[in-house]
PDB file of C-alpha atoms in Angstrom:
ATOM      1  CA  UNK A 186     -46.323  36.169 -43.539  1.00  0.00           C
ATOM      2  CA  UNK A 187     -42.334  35.360 -43.550  1.00  0.00           C
ATOM      3  CA  UNK A 188     -40.110  37.954 -42.224  1.00  0.00           C
ATOM      4  CA  UNK A 189     -38.569  40.046 -45.055  1.00  0.00           C
ATOM      5  CA  UNK A 190     -34.448  39.488 -44.026  1.00  0.00           C
ATOM      6  CA  UNK A 191     -35.156  35.375 -43.524  1.00  0.00           C
ATOM      7  CA  UNK A 192     -37.270  34.126 -46.548  1.00  0.00           C
ATOM      8  CA  UNK A 193     -37.119  30.339 -45.391  1.00  0.00           C
ATOM      9  CA  UNK A 194     -38.304  31.313 -41.731  1.00  0.00           C
ATOM     10  CA  UNK A 195     -41.594  30.077 -40.848  1.00  0.00           C
ATOM     11  CA  UNK A 196     -43.932  31.803 -38.028  1.00  0.00           C
ATOM     12  CA  UNK A 197     -43.212  28.349 -35.783  1.00  0.00           C
ATOM     13  CA  UNK A 198     -39.539  29.387 -35.562  1.00  0.00           C
ATOM     14  CA  UNK A 199     -38.327  30.139 -32.612  1.00  0.00           C
ATOM     15  CA  UNK A 200     -37.307  33.936 -32.725  1.00  0.00           C
ATOM     16  CA  UNK A 201     -33.863  35.057 -33.644  1.00  0.00           C
ATOM     17  CA  UNK A 202     -31.943  36.768 -30.831  1.00  0.00           C
ATOM     18  CA  UNK A 203     -29.770  39.554 -31.609  1.00  0.00           C
ATOM     19  CA  UNK A 204     -27.531  41.267 -29.653  1.00  0.00           C
ATOM     20  CA  UNK A 205     -26.735  44.926 -28.850  1.00  0.00           C
ATOM     21  CA  UNK A 206     -23.646  46.105 -30.674  1.00  0.00           C
ATOM     22  CA  UNK A 207     -23.022  48.474 -27.664  1.00  0.00           C
ATOM     23  CA  UNK A 208     -19.473  48.495 -26.562  1.00  0.00           C
ATOM     24  CA  UNK A 209     -20.474  48.672 -23.191  1.00  0.00           C
ATOM     25  CA  UNK A 210     -22.316  45.753 -22.586  1.00  0.00           C
ATOM     26  CA  UNK A 211     -22.182  42.232 -24.043  1.00  0.00           C
ATOM     27  CA  UNK A 212     -25.609  41.518 -22.936  1.00  0.00           C
ATOM     28  CA  UNK A 213     -28.876  41.417 -25.453  1.00  0.00           C
ATOM     29  CA  UNK A 214     -30.013  44.977 -25.142  1.00  0.00           C
ATOM     30  CA  UNK A 215     -33.158  46.003 -24.049  1.00  0.00           C
ATOM     31  CA  UNK A 216     -34.354  47.429 -27.453  1.00  0.00           C
ATOM     32  CA  UNK A 217     -33.083  44.113 -28.659  1.00  0.00           C
ATOM     33  CA  UNK A 218     -35.214  41.927 -25.827  1.00  0.00           C
ATOM     34  CA  UNK A 219     -38.577  43.433 -26.542  1.00  0.00           C
ATOM     35  CA  UNK A 220     -38.459  43.144 -30.206  1.00  0.00           C
ATOM     36  CA  UNK A 221     -37.885  39.018 -28.938  1.00  0.00           C
ATOM     37  CA  UNK A 222     -41.134  39.476 -26.743  1.00  0.00           C
ATOM     38  CA  UNK A 223     -43.138  41.417 -29.510  1.00  0.00           C
ATOM     39  CA  UNK A 224     -42.436  38.480 -31.816  1.00  0.00           C
ATOM     40  CA  UNK A 225     -42.980  36.115 -29.120  1.00  0.00           C
ATOM     41  CA  UNK A 226     -46.755  37.828 -28.420  1.00  0.00           C
ATOM     42  CA  UNK A 227     -47.499  38.362 -31.879  1.00  0.00           C
ATOM     43  CA  UNK A 228     -45.942  35.634 -33.964  1.00  0.00           C
ATOM     44  CA  UNK A 229     -44.536  37.895 -36.456  1.00  0.00           C
ATOM     45  CA  UNK A 230     -42.374  41.343 -36.811  1.00  0.00           C
ATOM     46  CA  UNK A 231     -43.718  44.270 -38.541  1.00  0.00           C
ATOM     47  CA  UNK A 232     -41.555  46.444 -40.328  1.00  0.00           C
ATOM     48  CA  UNK A 233     -42.957  49.500 -38.382  1.00  0.00           C
ATOM     49  CA  UNK A 234     -42.139  48.297 -35.087  1.00  0.00           C
ATOM     50  CA  UNK A 235     -38.479  47.481 -36.515  1.00  0.00           C
ATOM     51  CA  UNK A 236     -37.887  50.620 -37.435  1.00  0.00           C
ATOM     52  CA  UNK A 237     -39.246  51.961 -34.203  1.00  0.00           C
ATOM     53  CA  UNK A 238     -37.479  49.386 -31.948  1.00  0.00           C
ATOM     54  CA  UNK A 239     -34.284  50.779 -34.203  1.00  0.00           C
ATOM     55  CA  UNK A 240     -34.980  54.472 -33.993  1.00  0.00           C
ATOM     56  CA  UNK A 241     -34.796  53.773 -29.563  1.00  0.00           C
ATOM     57  CA  UNK A 242     -31.735  51.738 -30.136  1.00  0.00           C
ATOM     58  CA  UNK A 243     -29.769  54.135 -31.972  1.00  0.00           C
ATOM     59  CA  UNK A 244     -31.322  56.907 -29.435  1.00  0.00           C
ATOM     60  CA  UNK A 245     -30.192  55.139 -26.336  1.00  0.00           C
ATOM     61  CA  UNK A 246     -26.774  54.514 -27.722  1.00  0.00           C
ATOM     62  CA  UNK A 247     -26.220  57.899 -29.155  1.00  0.00           C
ATOM     63  CA  UNK A 248     -27.179  59.051 -25.619  1.00  0.00           C
ATOM     64  CA  UNK A 249     -24.656  57.150 -24.079  1.00  0.00           C
ATOM     65  CA  UNK A 250     -21.776  58.191 -26.137  1.00  0.00           C
ATOM     66  CA  UNK A 251     -23.030  61.977 -25.743  1.00  0.00           C
ATOM     67  CA  UNK A 252     -23.033  61.277 -21.481  1.00  0.00           C
ATOM     68  CA  UNK A 253     -19.663  59.892 -21.571  1.00  0.00           C
ATOM     69  CA  UNK A 254     -18.181  62.178 -24.157  1.00  0.00           C
ATOM     70  CA  UNK A 255     -19.046  65.360 -22.282  1.00  0.00           C
ATOM     71  CA  UNK A 256     -16.881  67.647 -20.785  1.00  0.00           C
ATOM     72  CA  UNK A 257     -18.227  67.001 -17.327  1.00  0.00           C
ATOM     73  CA  UNK A 258     -18.154  63.687 -17.551  1.00  0.00           C
ATOM     74  CA  UNK A 259     -14.557  63.921 -18.509  1.00  0.00           C
ATOM     75  CA  UNK A 260     -14.154  66.464 -15.301  1.00  0.00           C
ATOM     76  CA  UNK A 261     -15.785  63.912 -13.039  1.00  0.00           C
ATOM     77  CA  UNK A 262     -13.914  60.946 -14.100  1.00  0.00           C
ATOM     78  CA  UNK A 263     -10.656  62.815 -13.361  1.00  0.00           C
ATOM     79  CA  UNK A 264     -12.029  63.887 -10.182  1.00  0.00           C
ATOM     80  CA  UNK A 265     -12.815  60.218  -8.901  1.00  0.00           C
ATOM     81  CA  UNK A 266      -9.543  58.969 -10.755  1.00  0.00           C
ATOM     82  CA  UNK A 267      -7.695  61.752  -8.634  1.00  0.00           C
ATOM     83  CA  UNK A 268      -9.878  60.977  -5.089  1.00  0.00           C
ATOM     84  CA  UNK A 269      -8.938  57.354  -5.900  1.00  0.00           C
ATOM     85  CA  UNK A 270      -5.101  58.136  -5.987  1.00  0.00           C
ATOM     86  CA  UNK A 271      -5.388  60.246  -2.936  1.00  0.00           C
ATOM     87  CA  UNK A 272      -6.723  57.720  -0.974  1.00  0.00           C
ATOM     88  CA  UNK A 273      -4.610  54.999  -1.992  1.00  0.00           C
ATOM     89  CA  UNK A 274      -1.669  57.536  -1.333  1.00  0.00           C
ATOM     90  CA  UNK A 275      -3.209  57.871   1.957  1.00  0.00           C
ATOM     91  CA  UNK A 276      -3.220  54.671   2.754  1.00  0.00           C
ATOM     92  CA  UNK A 277       0.237  53.830   2.016  1.00  0.00           C
ATOM     93  CA  UNK A 278       1.437  56.825   4.147  1.00  0.00           C
ATOM     94  CA  UNK A 279      -0.278  55.354   7.074  1.00  0.00           C
ATOM     95  CA  UNK A 280       0.370  52.262   6.367  1.00  0.00           C
ATOM     96  CA  UNK A 281       4.289  53.479   6.414  1.00  0.00           C
ATOM     97  CA  UNK A 282       4.078  55.772   9.117  1.00  0.00           C
ATOM     98  CA  UNK A 283       2.671  52.540  11.235  1.00  0.00           C
ATOM     99  CA  UNK A 284       5.816  50.567  10.484  1.00  0.00           C
ATOM    100  CA  UNK A 285       7.966  53.402  11.368  1.00  0.00           C
ATOM    101  CA  UNK A 286       5.895  53.315  14.730  1.00  0.00           C
ATOM    102  CA  UNK A 287       6.310  49.609  15.327  1.00  0.00           C
ATOM    103  CA  UNK A 288       3.285  48.731  14.318  1.00  0.00           C
ATOM    104  CA  UNK A 289      -0.446  48.622  15.930  1.00  0.00           C
ATOM    105  CA  UNK A 290       0.890  47.050  19.176  1.00  0.00           C
ATOM    106  CA  UNK A 291       3.752  49.150  19.902  1.00  0.00           C
ATOM    107  CA  UNK A 292       1.598  52.101  18.630  1.00  0.00           C
ATOM    108  CA  UNK A 293      -1.201  51.474  21.319  1.00  0.00           C
ATOM    109  CA  UNK A 294       1.698  50.936  24.005  1.00  0.00           C
ATOM    110  CA  UNK A 295       2.746  54.636  22.857  1.00  0.00           C
ATOM    111  CA  UNK A 296      -0.587  56.139  23.670  1.00  0.00           C
ATOM    112  CA  UNK A 297      -0.959  54.244  26.700  1.00  0.00           C
ATOM    113  CA  UNK A 298       2.236  55.240  28.030  1.00  0.00           C
ATOM    114  CA  UNK A 299       1.113  59.079  27.161  1.00  0.00           C
ATOM    115  CA  UNK A 300      -2.265  58.742  28.651  1.00  0.00           C
ATOM    116  CA  UNK A 301      -0.401  57.468  31.596  1.00  0.00           C
ATOM    117  CA  UNK A 302       1.997  60.281  31.653  1.00  0.00           C
ATOM    118  CA  UNK A 303      -0.864  62.885  31.061  1.00  0.00           C
ATOM    119  CA  UNK A 304      -2.825  61.611  34.248  1.00  0.00           C
ATOM    120  CA  UNK A 305       0.174  61.360  36.560  1.00  0.00           C
ATOM    121  CA  UNK A 306       0.720  65.115  35.776  1.00  0.00           C
ATOM    122  CA  UNK A 307      -2.928  65.689  36.743  1.00  0.00           C
ATOM    123  CA  UNK A 308      -2.328  63.629  39.771  1.00  0.00           C
ATOM    124  CA  UNK A 309       0.739  65.461  40.972  1.00  0.00           C
ATOM    125  CA  UNK A 310      -0.895  68.797  40.243  1.00  0.00           C
ATOM    126  CA  UNK A 311      -3.647  67.943  42.121  1.00  0.00           C
ATOM    127  CA  UNK A 312      -1.650  66.705  45.101  1.00  0.00           C
ATOM    128  CA  UNK A 313       0.741  69.932  45.144  1.00  0.00           C
ATOM    129  CA  UNK A 314      -2.602  72.243  44.727  1.00  0.00           C
ATOM    130  CA  UNK A 315      -4.055  70.523  48.120  1.00  0.00           C
ATOM    131  CA  UNK A 316      -1.096  69.707  49.816  1.00  0.00           C
ATOM    132  CA  UNK A 317      -0.257  71.340  53.069  1.00  0.00           C
ATOM    133  CA  UNK A 318       3.187  73.688  53.022  1.00  0.00           C
ATOM    134  CA  UNK A 319       6.077  72.550  55.564  1.00  0.00           C
ATOM    135  CA  UNK A 320       5.396  75.620  57.111  1.00  0.00           C
ATOM    136  CA  UNK A 321       2.068  75.152  57.966  1.00  0.00           C
ATOM    137  CA  UNK A 322       2.704  71.220  59.509  1.00  0.00           C
ATOM    138  CA  UNK A 323       5.450  73.196  61.778  1.00  0.00           C
ATOM    139  CA  UNK A 324       2.926  75.580  62.891  1.00  0.00           C
ATOM    140  CA  UNK A 325       0.484  73.101  63.602  1.00  0.00           C
ATOM    141  CA  UNK A 326       3.184  71.032  65.509  1.00  0.00           C
ATOM    142  CA  UNK A 327       4.337  73.624  67.524  1.00  0.00           C
ATOM    143  CA  UNK A 328       0.226  74.897  68.574  1.00  0.00           C
ATOM    144  CA  UNK A 329       0.354  70.677  69.580  1.00  0.00           C
ATOM    145  CA  UNK A 330       2.947  70.737  71.623  1.00  0.00           C
ATOM    146  CA  UNK A 331       1.912  73.953  73.418  1.00  0.00           C
ATOM    147  CA  UNK A 332      -1.398  72.512  74.100  1.00  0.00           C
ATOM    148  CA  UNK A 333      -0.035  69.426  75.075  1.00  0.00           C
ATOM    149  CA  UNK A 334       2.336  71.148  77.502  1.00  0.00           C
ATOM    150  CA  UNK A 335      -0.741  73.021  78.792  1.00  0.00           C
ATOM    151  CA  UNK A 336      -2.673  70.408  79.457  1.00  0.00           C
ATOM    152  CA  UNK A 337       0.064  68.729  80.940  1.00  0.00           C
ATOM    153  CA  UNK A 338       0.711  71.196  83.454  1.00  0.00           C
ATOM    154  CA  UNK A 339      -2.982  71.346  84.406  1.00  0.00           C
ATOM    155  CA  UNK A 340      -3.411  67.867  84.786  1.00  0.00           C
ATOM    156  CA  UNK A 341       0.009  67.982  87.217  1.00  0.00           C
ATOM    157  CA  UNK A 342      -1.666  70.665  89.242  1.00  0.00           C
ATOM    158  CA  UNK A 343      -5.054  68.399  89.259  1.00  0.00           C
ATOM    159  CA  UNK A 344      -3.063  65.293  90.314  1.00  0.00           C
ATOM    160  CA  UNK A 345      -1.060  67.210  93.420  1.00  0.00           C
ATOM    161  CA  UNK A 346      -4.489  68.742  94.383  1.00  0.00           C
ATOM    162  CA  UNK A 347      -6.128  65.147  94.378  1.00  0.00           C
ATOM    163  CA  UNK A 348      -2.919  63.992  96.660  1.00  0.00           C
ATOM    164  CA  UNK A 349      -3.109  67.050  99.178  1.00  0.00           C
ATOM    165  CA  UNK A 350      -6.941  66.394  99.162  1.00  0.00           C
ATOM    166  CA  UNK A 351      -6.683  62.426 100.083  1.00  0.00           C
ATOM    167  CA  UNK A 352      -3.686  63.334 102.503  1.00  0.00           C
ATOM    168  CA  UNK A 353      -6.771  66.067 104.162  1.00  0.00           C
ATOM    169  CA  UNK A 354      -8.964  63.304 104.436  1.00  0.00           C
ATOM    170  CA  UNK A 355      -6.587  60.592 106.273  1.00  0.00           C
ATOM    171  CA  UNK A 356      -5.828  63.106 108.476  1.00  0.00           C
ATOM    172  CA  UNK A 357      -9.379  63.901 109.158  1.00  0.00           C
ATOM    173  CA  UNK A 358     -10.332  60.007 109.666  1.00  0.00           C
ATOM    174  CA  UNK A 359      -7.478  59.444 111.775  1.00  0.00           C
ATOM    175  CA  UNK A 360      -8.565  62.086 114.074  1.00  0.00           C
ATOM    176  CA  UNK A 361     -11.772  60.804 113.887  1.00  0.00           C
ATOM    177  CA  UNK A 362     -11.386  57.570 114.671  1.00  0.00           C
ATOM    178  CA  UNK A 363      -9.075  58.256 117.828  1.00  0.00           C
ATOM    179  CA  UNK A 364     -11.550  60.145 119.138  1.00  0.00           C
TER     180      UNK A 364
END
């Protein structure tokens, strides 16, 4: 029950580890690992299992090659490269524009100054919209002045009338006390 490949090999010898000849990986292929497991389970390799495993390996290897050599794979690869280059260019342009603007601190300061200017403009517009015109203020002051003058006139008339009544009351008291 010796293996045909090695006439000196005994069943008790450890299995041969074969590595994949695939250019895509440097590790043993799944087929090689499954072949080693089948040897460990049964203790021998059969010609049929070797042929089946070789066919599986060839079909897996050829499908990898066909996928990578298809026109769609080439287009996808180009698109990915183009996207990566665009990302690199975009990042480089962003870095350059940031340096031209003075870095992040300077950009933050510029943004804050811009926002403050916008806020000041909004406040100024609101103040202008809700402010009272100078003509209206002058009219209100004139009306208040006239009202104060009328009030003063009424107050003076009341005081004069009060003084008149006080004099009359004193005269009446003087006549009453004499009599």
